[in-house]
XYZ file of C-alpha atoms in Angstrom:
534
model
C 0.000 0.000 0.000
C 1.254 3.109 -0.967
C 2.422 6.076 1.441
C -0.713 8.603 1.231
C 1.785 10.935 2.904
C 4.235 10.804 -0.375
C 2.671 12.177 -3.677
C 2.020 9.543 -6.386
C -1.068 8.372 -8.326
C -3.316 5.791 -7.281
C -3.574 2.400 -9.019
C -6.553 2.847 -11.394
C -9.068 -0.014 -10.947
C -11.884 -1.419 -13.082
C -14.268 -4.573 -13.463
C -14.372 -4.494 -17.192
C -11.499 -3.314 -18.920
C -8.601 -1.377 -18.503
C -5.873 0.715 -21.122
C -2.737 2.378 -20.547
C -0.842 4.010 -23.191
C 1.510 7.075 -22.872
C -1.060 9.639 -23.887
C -4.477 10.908 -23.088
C -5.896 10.926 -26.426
C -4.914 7.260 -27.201
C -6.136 5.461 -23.677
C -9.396 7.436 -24.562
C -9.627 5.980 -28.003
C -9.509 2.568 -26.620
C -11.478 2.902 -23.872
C -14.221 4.140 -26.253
C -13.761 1.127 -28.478
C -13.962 -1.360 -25.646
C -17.283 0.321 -24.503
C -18.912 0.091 -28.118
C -17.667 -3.790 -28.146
C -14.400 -3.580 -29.548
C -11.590 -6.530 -27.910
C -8.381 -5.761 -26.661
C -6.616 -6.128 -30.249
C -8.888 -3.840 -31.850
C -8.459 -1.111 -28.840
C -4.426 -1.338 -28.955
C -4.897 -0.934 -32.729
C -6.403 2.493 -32.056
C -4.826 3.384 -29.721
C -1.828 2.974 -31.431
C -2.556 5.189 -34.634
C -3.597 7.712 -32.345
C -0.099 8.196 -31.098
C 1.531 7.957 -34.656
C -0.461 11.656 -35.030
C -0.236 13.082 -31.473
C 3.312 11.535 -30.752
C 4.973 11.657 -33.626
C 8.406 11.294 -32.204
C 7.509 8.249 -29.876
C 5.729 6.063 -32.687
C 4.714 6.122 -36.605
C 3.578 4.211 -39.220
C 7.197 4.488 -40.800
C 8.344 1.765 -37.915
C 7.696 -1.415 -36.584
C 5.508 -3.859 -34.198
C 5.575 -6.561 -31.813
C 2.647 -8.230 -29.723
C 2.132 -10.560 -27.377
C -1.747 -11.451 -27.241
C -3.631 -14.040 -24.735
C -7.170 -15.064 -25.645
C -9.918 -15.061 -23.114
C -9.583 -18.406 -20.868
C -5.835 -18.549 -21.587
C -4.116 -21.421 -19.536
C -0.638 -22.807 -20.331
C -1.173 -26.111 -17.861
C -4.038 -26.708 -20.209
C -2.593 -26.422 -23.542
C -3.731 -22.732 -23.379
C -1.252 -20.531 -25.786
C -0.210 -16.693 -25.972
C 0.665 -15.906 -29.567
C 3.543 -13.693 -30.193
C 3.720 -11.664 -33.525
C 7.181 -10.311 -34.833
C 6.374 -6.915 -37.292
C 10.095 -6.187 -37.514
C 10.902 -4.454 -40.954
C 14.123 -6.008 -43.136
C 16.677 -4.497 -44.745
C 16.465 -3.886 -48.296
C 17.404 -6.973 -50.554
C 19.952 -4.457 -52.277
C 21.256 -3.498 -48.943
C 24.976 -5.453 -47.925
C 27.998 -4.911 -45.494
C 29.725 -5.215 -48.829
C 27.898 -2.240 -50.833
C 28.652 0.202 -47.148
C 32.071 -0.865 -47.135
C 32.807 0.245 -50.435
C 31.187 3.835 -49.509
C 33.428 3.582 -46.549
C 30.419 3.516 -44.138
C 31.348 1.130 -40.858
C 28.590 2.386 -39.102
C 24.967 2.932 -40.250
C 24.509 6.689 -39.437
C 21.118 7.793 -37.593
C 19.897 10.000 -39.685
C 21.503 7.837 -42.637
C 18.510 6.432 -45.563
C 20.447 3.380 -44.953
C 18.942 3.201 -41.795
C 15.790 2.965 -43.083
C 14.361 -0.858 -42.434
C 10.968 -1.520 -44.285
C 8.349 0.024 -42.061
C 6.530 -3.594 -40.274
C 4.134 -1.822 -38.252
C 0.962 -1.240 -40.746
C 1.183 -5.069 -42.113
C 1.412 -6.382 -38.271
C -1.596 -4.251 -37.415
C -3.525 -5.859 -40.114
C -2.266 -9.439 -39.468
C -3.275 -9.504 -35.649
C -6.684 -7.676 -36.888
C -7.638 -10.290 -39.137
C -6.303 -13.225 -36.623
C -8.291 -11.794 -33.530
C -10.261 -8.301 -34.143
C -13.854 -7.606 -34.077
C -13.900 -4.703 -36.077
C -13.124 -3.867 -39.102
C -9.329 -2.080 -39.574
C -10.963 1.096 -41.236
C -12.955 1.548 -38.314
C -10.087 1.516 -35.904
C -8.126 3.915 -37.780
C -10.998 6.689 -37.250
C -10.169 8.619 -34.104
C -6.505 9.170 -35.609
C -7.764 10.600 -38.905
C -9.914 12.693 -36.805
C -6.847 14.220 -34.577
C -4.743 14.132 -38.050
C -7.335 16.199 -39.945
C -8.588 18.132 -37.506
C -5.874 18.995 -35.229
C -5.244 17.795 -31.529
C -3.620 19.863 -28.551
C 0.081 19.348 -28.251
C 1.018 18.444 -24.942
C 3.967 19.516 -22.196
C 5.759 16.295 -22.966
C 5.181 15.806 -26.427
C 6.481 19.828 -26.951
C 9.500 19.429 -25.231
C 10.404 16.208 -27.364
C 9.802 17.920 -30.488
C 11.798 21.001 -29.108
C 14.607 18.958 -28.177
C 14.657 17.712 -32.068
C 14.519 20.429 -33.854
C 17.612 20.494 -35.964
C 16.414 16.689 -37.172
C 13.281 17.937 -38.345
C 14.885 20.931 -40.307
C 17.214 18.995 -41.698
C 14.856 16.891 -44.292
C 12.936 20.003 -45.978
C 9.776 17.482 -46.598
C 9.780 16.856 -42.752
C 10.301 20.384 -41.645
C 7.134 21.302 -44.272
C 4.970 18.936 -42.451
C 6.170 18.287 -38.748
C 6.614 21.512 -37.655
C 4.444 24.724 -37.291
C 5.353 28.167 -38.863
C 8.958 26.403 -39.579
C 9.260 25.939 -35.666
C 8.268 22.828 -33.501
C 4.540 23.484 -32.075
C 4.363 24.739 -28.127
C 2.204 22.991 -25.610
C -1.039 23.924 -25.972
C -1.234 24.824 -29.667
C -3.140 23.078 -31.895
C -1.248 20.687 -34.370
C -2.621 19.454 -37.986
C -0.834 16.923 -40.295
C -3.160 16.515 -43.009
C -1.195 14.519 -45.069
C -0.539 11.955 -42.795
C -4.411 11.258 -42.635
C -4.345 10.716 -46.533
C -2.371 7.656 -45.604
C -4.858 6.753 -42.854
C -7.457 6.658 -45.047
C -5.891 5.101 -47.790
C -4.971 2.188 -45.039
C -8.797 2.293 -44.058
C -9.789 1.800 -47.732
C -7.138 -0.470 -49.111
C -5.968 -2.166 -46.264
C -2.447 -3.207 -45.848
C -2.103 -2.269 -49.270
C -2.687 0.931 -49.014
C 0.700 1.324 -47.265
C 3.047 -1.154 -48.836
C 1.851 -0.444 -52.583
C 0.046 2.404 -54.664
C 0.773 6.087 -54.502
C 2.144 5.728 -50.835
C 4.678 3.014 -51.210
C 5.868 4.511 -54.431
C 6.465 8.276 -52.993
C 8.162 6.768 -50.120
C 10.205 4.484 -52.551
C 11.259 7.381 -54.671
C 12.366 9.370 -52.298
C 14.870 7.010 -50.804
C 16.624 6.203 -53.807
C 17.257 9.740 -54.864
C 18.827 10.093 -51.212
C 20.816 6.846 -52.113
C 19.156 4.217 -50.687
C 18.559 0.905 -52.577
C 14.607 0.397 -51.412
C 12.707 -0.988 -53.457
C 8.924 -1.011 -54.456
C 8.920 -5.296 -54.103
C 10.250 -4.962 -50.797
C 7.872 -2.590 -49.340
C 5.575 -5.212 -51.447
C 6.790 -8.239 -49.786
C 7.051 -6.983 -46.064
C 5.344 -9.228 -44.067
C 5.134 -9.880 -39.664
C 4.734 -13.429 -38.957
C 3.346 -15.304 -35.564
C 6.103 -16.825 -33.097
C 6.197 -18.704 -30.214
C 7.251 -16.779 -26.617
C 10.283 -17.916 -25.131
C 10.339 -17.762 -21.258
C 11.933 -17.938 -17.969
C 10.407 -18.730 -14.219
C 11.391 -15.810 -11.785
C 9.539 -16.239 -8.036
C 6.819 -18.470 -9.530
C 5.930 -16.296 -12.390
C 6.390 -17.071 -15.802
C 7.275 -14.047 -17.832
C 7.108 -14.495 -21.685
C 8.746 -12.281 -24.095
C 9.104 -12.472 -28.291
C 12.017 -14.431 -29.063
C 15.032 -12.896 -31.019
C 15.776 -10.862 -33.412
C 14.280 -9.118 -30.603
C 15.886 -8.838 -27.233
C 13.172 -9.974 -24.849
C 15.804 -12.484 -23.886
C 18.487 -10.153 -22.611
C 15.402 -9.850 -19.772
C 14.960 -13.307 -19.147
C 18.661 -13.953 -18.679
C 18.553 -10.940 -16.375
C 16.456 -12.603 -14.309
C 17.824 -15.469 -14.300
C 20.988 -13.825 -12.742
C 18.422 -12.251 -10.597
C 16.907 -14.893 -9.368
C 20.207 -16.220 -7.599
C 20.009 -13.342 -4.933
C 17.119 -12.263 -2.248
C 16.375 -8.887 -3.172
C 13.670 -8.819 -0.888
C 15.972 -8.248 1.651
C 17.337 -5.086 0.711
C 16.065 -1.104 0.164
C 13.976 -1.299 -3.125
C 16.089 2.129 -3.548
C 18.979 1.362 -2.370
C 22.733 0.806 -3.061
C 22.964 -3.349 -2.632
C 19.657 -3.324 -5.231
C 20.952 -1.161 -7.628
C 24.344 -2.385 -7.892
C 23.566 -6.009 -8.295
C 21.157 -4.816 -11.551
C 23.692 -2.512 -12.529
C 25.987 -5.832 -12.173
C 23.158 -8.163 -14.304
C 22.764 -5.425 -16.539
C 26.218 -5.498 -17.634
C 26.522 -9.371 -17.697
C 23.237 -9.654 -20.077
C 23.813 -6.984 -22.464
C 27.126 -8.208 -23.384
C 26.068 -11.355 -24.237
C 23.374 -9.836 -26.051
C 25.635 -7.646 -28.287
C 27.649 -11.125 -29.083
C 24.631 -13.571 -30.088
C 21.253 -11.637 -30.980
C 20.465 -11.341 -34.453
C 17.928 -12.611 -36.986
C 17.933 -16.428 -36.496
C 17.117 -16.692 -40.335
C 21.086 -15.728 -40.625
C 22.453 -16.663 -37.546
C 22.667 -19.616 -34.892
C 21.288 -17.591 -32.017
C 21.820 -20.092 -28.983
C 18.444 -19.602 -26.890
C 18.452 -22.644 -25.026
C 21.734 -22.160 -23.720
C 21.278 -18.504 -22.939
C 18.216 -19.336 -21.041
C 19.601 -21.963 -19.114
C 19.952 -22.414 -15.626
C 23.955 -22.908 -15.852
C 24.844 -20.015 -18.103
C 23.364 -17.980 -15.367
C 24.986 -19.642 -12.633
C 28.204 -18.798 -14.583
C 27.662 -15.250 -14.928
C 26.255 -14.319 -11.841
C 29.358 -16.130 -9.564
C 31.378 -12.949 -11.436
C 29.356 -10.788 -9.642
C 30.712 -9.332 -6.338
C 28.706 -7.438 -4.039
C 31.624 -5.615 -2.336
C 32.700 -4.109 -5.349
C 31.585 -2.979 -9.324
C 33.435 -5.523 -12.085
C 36.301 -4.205 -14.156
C 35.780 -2.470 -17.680
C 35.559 -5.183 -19.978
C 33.873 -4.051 -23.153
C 31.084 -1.553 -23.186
C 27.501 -2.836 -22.992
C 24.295 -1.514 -23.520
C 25.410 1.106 -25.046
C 21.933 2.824 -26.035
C 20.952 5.738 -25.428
C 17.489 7.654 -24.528
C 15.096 6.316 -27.495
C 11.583 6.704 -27.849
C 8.603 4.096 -28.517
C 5.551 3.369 -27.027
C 3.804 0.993 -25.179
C -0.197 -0.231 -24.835
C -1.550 -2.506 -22.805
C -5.252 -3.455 -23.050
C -7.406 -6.652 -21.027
C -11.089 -6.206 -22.187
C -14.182 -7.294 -20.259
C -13.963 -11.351 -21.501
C -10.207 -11.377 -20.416
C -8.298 -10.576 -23.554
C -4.958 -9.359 -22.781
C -2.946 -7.524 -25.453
C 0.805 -5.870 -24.902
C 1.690 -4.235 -27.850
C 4.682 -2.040 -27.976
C 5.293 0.166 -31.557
C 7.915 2.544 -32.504
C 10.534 4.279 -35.135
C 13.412 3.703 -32.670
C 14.924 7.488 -31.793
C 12.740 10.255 -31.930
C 11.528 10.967 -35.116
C 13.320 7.941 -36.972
C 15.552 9.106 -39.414
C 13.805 12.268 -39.594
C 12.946 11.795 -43.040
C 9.472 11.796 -44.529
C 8.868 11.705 -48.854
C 6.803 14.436 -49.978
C 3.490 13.144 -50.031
C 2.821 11.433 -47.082
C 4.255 13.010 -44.321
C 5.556 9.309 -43.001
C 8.245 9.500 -40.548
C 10.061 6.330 -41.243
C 12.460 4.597 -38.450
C 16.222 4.214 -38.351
C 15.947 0.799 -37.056
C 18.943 -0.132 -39.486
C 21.120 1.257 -37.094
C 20.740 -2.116 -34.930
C 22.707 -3.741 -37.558
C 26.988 -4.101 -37.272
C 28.371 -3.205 -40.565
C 30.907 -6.162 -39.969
C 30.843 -9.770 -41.824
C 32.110 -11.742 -39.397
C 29.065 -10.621 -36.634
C 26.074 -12.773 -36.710
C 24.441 -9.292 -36.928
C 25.896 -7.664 -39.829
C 23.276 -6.195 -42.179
C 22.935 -8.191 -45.175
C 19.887 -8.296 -47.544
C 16.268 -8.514 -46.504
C 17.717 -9.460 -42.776
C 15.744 -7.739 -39.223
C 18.410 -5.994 -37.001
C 18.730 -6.891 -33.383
C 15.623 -4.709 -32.487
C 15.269 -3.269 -28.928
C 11.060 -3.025 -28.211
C 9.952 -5.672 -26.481
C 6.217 -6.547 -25.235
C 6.191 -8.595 -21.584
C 3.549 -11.005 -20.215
C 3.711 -12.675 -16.780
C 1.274 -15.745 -16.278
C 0.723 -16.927 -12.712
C -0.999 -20.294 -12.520
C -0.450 -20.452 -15.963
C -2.927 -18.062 -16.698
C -2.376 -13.970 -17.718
C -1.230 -11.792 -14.908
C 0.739 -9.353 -15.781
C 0.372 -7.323 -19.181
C 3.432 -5.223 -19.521
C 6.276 -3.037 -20.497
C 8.389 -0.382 -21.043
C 9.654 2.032 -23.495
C 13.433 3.588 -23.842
C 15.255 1.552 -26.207
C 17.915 -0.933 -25.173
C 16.887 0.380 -21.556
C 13.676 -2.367 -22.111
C 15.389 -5.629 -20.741
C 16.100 -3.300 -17.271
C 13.188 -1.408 -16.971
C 10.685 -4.781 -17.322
C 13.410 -6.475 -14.686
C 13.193 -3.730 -12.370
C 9.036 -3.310 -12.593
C 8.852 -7.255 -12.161
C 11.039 -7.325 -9.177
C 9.412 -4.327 -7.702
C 6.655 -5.915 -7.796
C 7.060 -9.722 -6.462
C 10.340 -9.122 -4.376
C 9.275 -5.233 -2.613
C 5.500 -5.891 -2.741
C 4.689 -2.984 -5.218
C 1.371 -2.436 -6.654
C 1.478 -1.881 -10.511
C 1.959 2.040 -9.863
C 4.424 2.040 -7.872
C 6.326 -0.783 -9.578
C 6.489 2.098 -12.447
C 6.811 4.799 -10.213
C 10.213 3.695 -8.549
C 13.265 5.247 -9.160
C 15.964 3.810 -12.073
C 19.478 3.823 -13.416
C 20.614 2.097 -16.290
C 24.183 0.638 -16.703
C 25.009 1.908 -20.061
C 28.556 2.816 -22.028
C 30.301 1.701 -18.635
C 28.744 3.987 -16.331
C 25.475 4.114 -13.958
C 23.289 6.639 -15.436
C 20.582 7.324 -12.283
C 17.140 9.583 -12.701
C 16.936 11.922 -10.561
C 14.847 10.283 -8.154
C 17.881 7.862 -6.214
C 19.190 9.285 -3.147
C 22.806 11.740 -2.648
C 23.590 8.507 -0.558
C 23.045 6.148 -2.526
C 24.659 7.427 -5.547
C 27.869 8.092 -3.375
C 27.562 4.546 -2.349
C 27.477 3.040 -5.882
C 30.645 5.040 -6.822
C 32.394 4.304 -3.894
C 31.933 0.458 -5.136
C 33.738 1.496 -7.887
C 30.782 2.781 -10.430
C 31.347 5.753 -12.423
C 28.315 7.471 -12.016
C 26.433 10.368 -14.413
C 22.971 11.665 -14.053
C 20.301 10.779 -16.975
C 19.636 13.960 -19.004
C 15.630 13.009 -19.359
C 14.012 9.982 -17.907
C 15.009 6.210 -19.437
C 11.952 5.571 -20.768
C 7.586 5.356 -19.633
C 5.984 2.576 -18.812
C 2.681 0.707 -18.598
C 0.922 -2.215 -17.090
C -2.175 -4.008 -16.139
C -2.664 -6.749 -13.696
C -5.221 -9.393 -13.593
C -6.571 -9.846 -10.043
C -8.186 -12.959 -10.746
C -8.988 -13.573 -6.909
C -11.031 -10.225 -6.709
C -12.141 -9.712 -10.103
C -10.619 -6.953 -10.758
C -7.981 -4.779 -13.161
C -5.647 -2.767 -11.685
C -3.402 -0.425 -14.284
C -0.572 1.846 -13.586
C 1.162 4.174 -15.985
C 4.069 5.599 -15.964
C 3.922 9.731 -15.432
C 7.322 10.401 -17.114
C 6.233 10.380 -20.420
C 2.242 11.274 -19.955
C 1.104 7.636 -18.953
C -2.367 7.779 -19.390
C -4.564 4.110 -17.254
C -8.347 4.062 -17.173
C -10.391 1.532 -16.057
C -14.283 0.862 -16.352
């Protein structure tokens, strides 16, 4: 139970159905369509296109998609299954560590067209709405035509992103034309229009998937990558397609957490846990130096081994079953000493602030939908072709631009790729529909909720709430929210410390109380989180 004396938001409770997304406008949408009927699939859906117009550096339709989805009844001791669906965009089949290294490019710039991966978001969104929606795409797709053509209020949050990216947006001149207002990024409270984004919205509602990927949109975005240099063409836009998987998974305090299996990095999570699960947090300050160090300690074990083996398993052995097993962990986590930080090895997780979203939805027959979207760092590329105003992602810059790594681009491959949706199933069942945005800050941020939660006795919203650092580029990078003490404490133990510039990254979550009937859904107020419940 949470201090009444401290401030902090309730957890927000419902019988029905419950969103949380990272803006007003969005929860709203799906709210409304789970109170005309709509399921959980067809709310994050909506949801989601209404933060590709009122968050347009968070999310777009120029990125990609993952899901994790439960059906009603779910029950893995019964033969019960929770579908995972991969909408990761590929290279281009005429893109090659071979054709960058005769540029002389190592390293795929941000901002490069190179780093442009197919877009997978729009074909996954009409994949999972065929498989499990009850309405029709076109309908879904209303509310952010509405806020497109009409114009929605720009936000504190959403203003100071598009502030702080201002000399992105300037540079493309088709993305400084349509993203920002009187040649400046829009202030908090004004009113923001992007009518030619909701051209494409409604040629998505009329046409479908094809609406994006072929036609008059496909073809301006097509054209306007090649004459930057890029070697897109219109077959692979054509030929994108997001396919179903099967979770992977690892047991943490009698909780089965499920994530989408690589060329994402959901794993680097499990095998955090795993390393985790060797020491009794419980025992220690939620906030305090012994916690913090040990998952600055995990955090530096996991993401090295996920810079050495994730990739797209279609060109690469990825190892899962050994990374998940209950030995490697062993391994790592005896190199971890609690009197004092590692020595510098190599630097891991070295990504900085990135932005994405996150949705989860549980409708009233016990749907449960976490569905995370995104165009990687704010604003993609920056780049958007003349007619559509479609920011499209940078994702390519997940790649190595080295043969002998098992992820070096190569043609019509999926980069490592950072968002991650969570589920945790207790009993077997859904009971915890999760995650959290900030790039390759994901796999520490779903750790540290989970943790919160079943080691410190957190409710959902505080589980969010609590204060972070992130062991990144060899140092501890803490929010602002850890103690003076603390922070002296984890640099006497020998870690360089430097404060985060803006938060890691939001979060959301909704858990099933199956014992009370009841949802309860926090969000995360760093980046607008937005829970209702009915």
């Amino acid at each position: 139970m949470r201090d009444l004396q401290l401030p902090g938001r309730s957890v927000v409770m419902g019988r029905h159905g419950a969103a949380a997304t990272s803006h007003t406008l969005a929860t709203q949408a799906a709210i409304e369509i789970l109170r005309h009927g709509g399921n959980t699939t067809d709310a994050a859906i909506a949801a989601c296109a209404v933060q590709c117009v009122v968050e347009p550096g968070s999310t777009g339709i120029g990125g990609d998609n993952f899901v994790l989805y439960a059906p009603a009844g779910t029950d893995l001791r019964a033969g019960g299954k929770v579908y995972g669906l991969n909408g990761s965009g590929r290279a281009p089949r005429g893109l090659s560590a071979d054709h960058l290294l005769k540029q002389g490019i190592k390293q795929i710039d941000l901002t490069s067209v190179h780093a442009v991966t197919i877009p997978g978001a729009v074909d996954a969104w009409s994949k999972l709405n065929a498989r499990f929606g009850s309405m029709p795409l076109a309908e879904l797709l209303q509310p952010a035509i509405r806020h497109a053509e009409e114009g929605f209020p720009v936000t504190e949050r959403v203003a100071t992103d598009w502030g702080r990216n201002e000399a992105k947006l300037k540079a493309d001149a088709n993305t400084a034309r349509m993203w920002l207002k009187d040649g400046r990024p829009p202030r908090a409270g004004e009113i923001f229009r992007q009518p030619e984004h909701a051209k494409v919205f409604r040629e998505i509602a009329a046409r479908g998937r094809d609406g994006f990927y072929t036609g008059w949109v496909a073809e301006d975005m097509v054209e306007y990558l090649r004459s930057l240099g890029g070697t897109h063409t219109l077959e692979d836009f054509a030929t994108q397609e997001a396919f179903w998987v099967d979770p992977i998974s690892t047991s943490y305090r009698g909780v089965e957490l499920l994530e989408i299996p690589p060329n994402g990095v959901g794993i680097t999570t499990l095998l955090m846990l795993n390393i985790l699960s060797g020491f009794d947090l419980s025992k220690y300050d939620p906030v305090g130096i012994e916690r913090f160090h040990i998952e600055a300690e995990a955090t530096r074990l996991a993401f090295q081994v996920r810079d050495a083996y994730v990739a797209d398993p279609a060109f690469a052995d990825v190892p899962v079953e050994k990374i998940l097993s209950p030995a490697f962990a062993d391994e790592l986590r005896s190199r971890i000493d609690l009197k004092k930080a590692m020595p510098v090895l190599s630097p891991a997780g070295g990504t900085t602030y990135r932005d994405t979203v996150y949705i989860s939805v549980v409708d009233e027959k016990g749907n449960a939908c976490s569905f995370i979207n995104s165009l990687f760092w704010p604003y993609g590329t920056g780049l958007s072709s003349p007619k559509t105003g479609v920011l499209l992602q940078n994702r390519g810059t997940g790649f190595r631009v080295d043969p002998a790594h098992p992820n070096c681009v190569a043609p019509h491959k999926r980069p490592l790729h950072t968002i991650i949706p969570a589920m945790a199933m207790k009993d077997g069942k859904p009971w915890l529909c999760f995650g959290v945005m900030g790039g390759g800050f994901q796999p520490v941020g779903q750790s540290h909720v989970l943790t919160n939660i079943l080691d410190f006795g957190m409710n959902v919203q505080e589980a969010i709430d609590c204060a972070r650092g992130f062991y990144q580029m060899n140092r501890f990078e803490a929010e602002r929210g850890i103690r003076e003490d603390v922070l002296k404490g984890l640099a006497a133990l020998g870690h360089e410390i430097k404060m985060a510039e803006m938060p890691h990254g939001g979060g959301q979550a909704i858990m099933i109380d199956r014992a009370n009937g009841v949802l309860q859904a926090g969000s995360d107020p760093r980046k607008d989180g937005c829970a209702l419940a009915y």
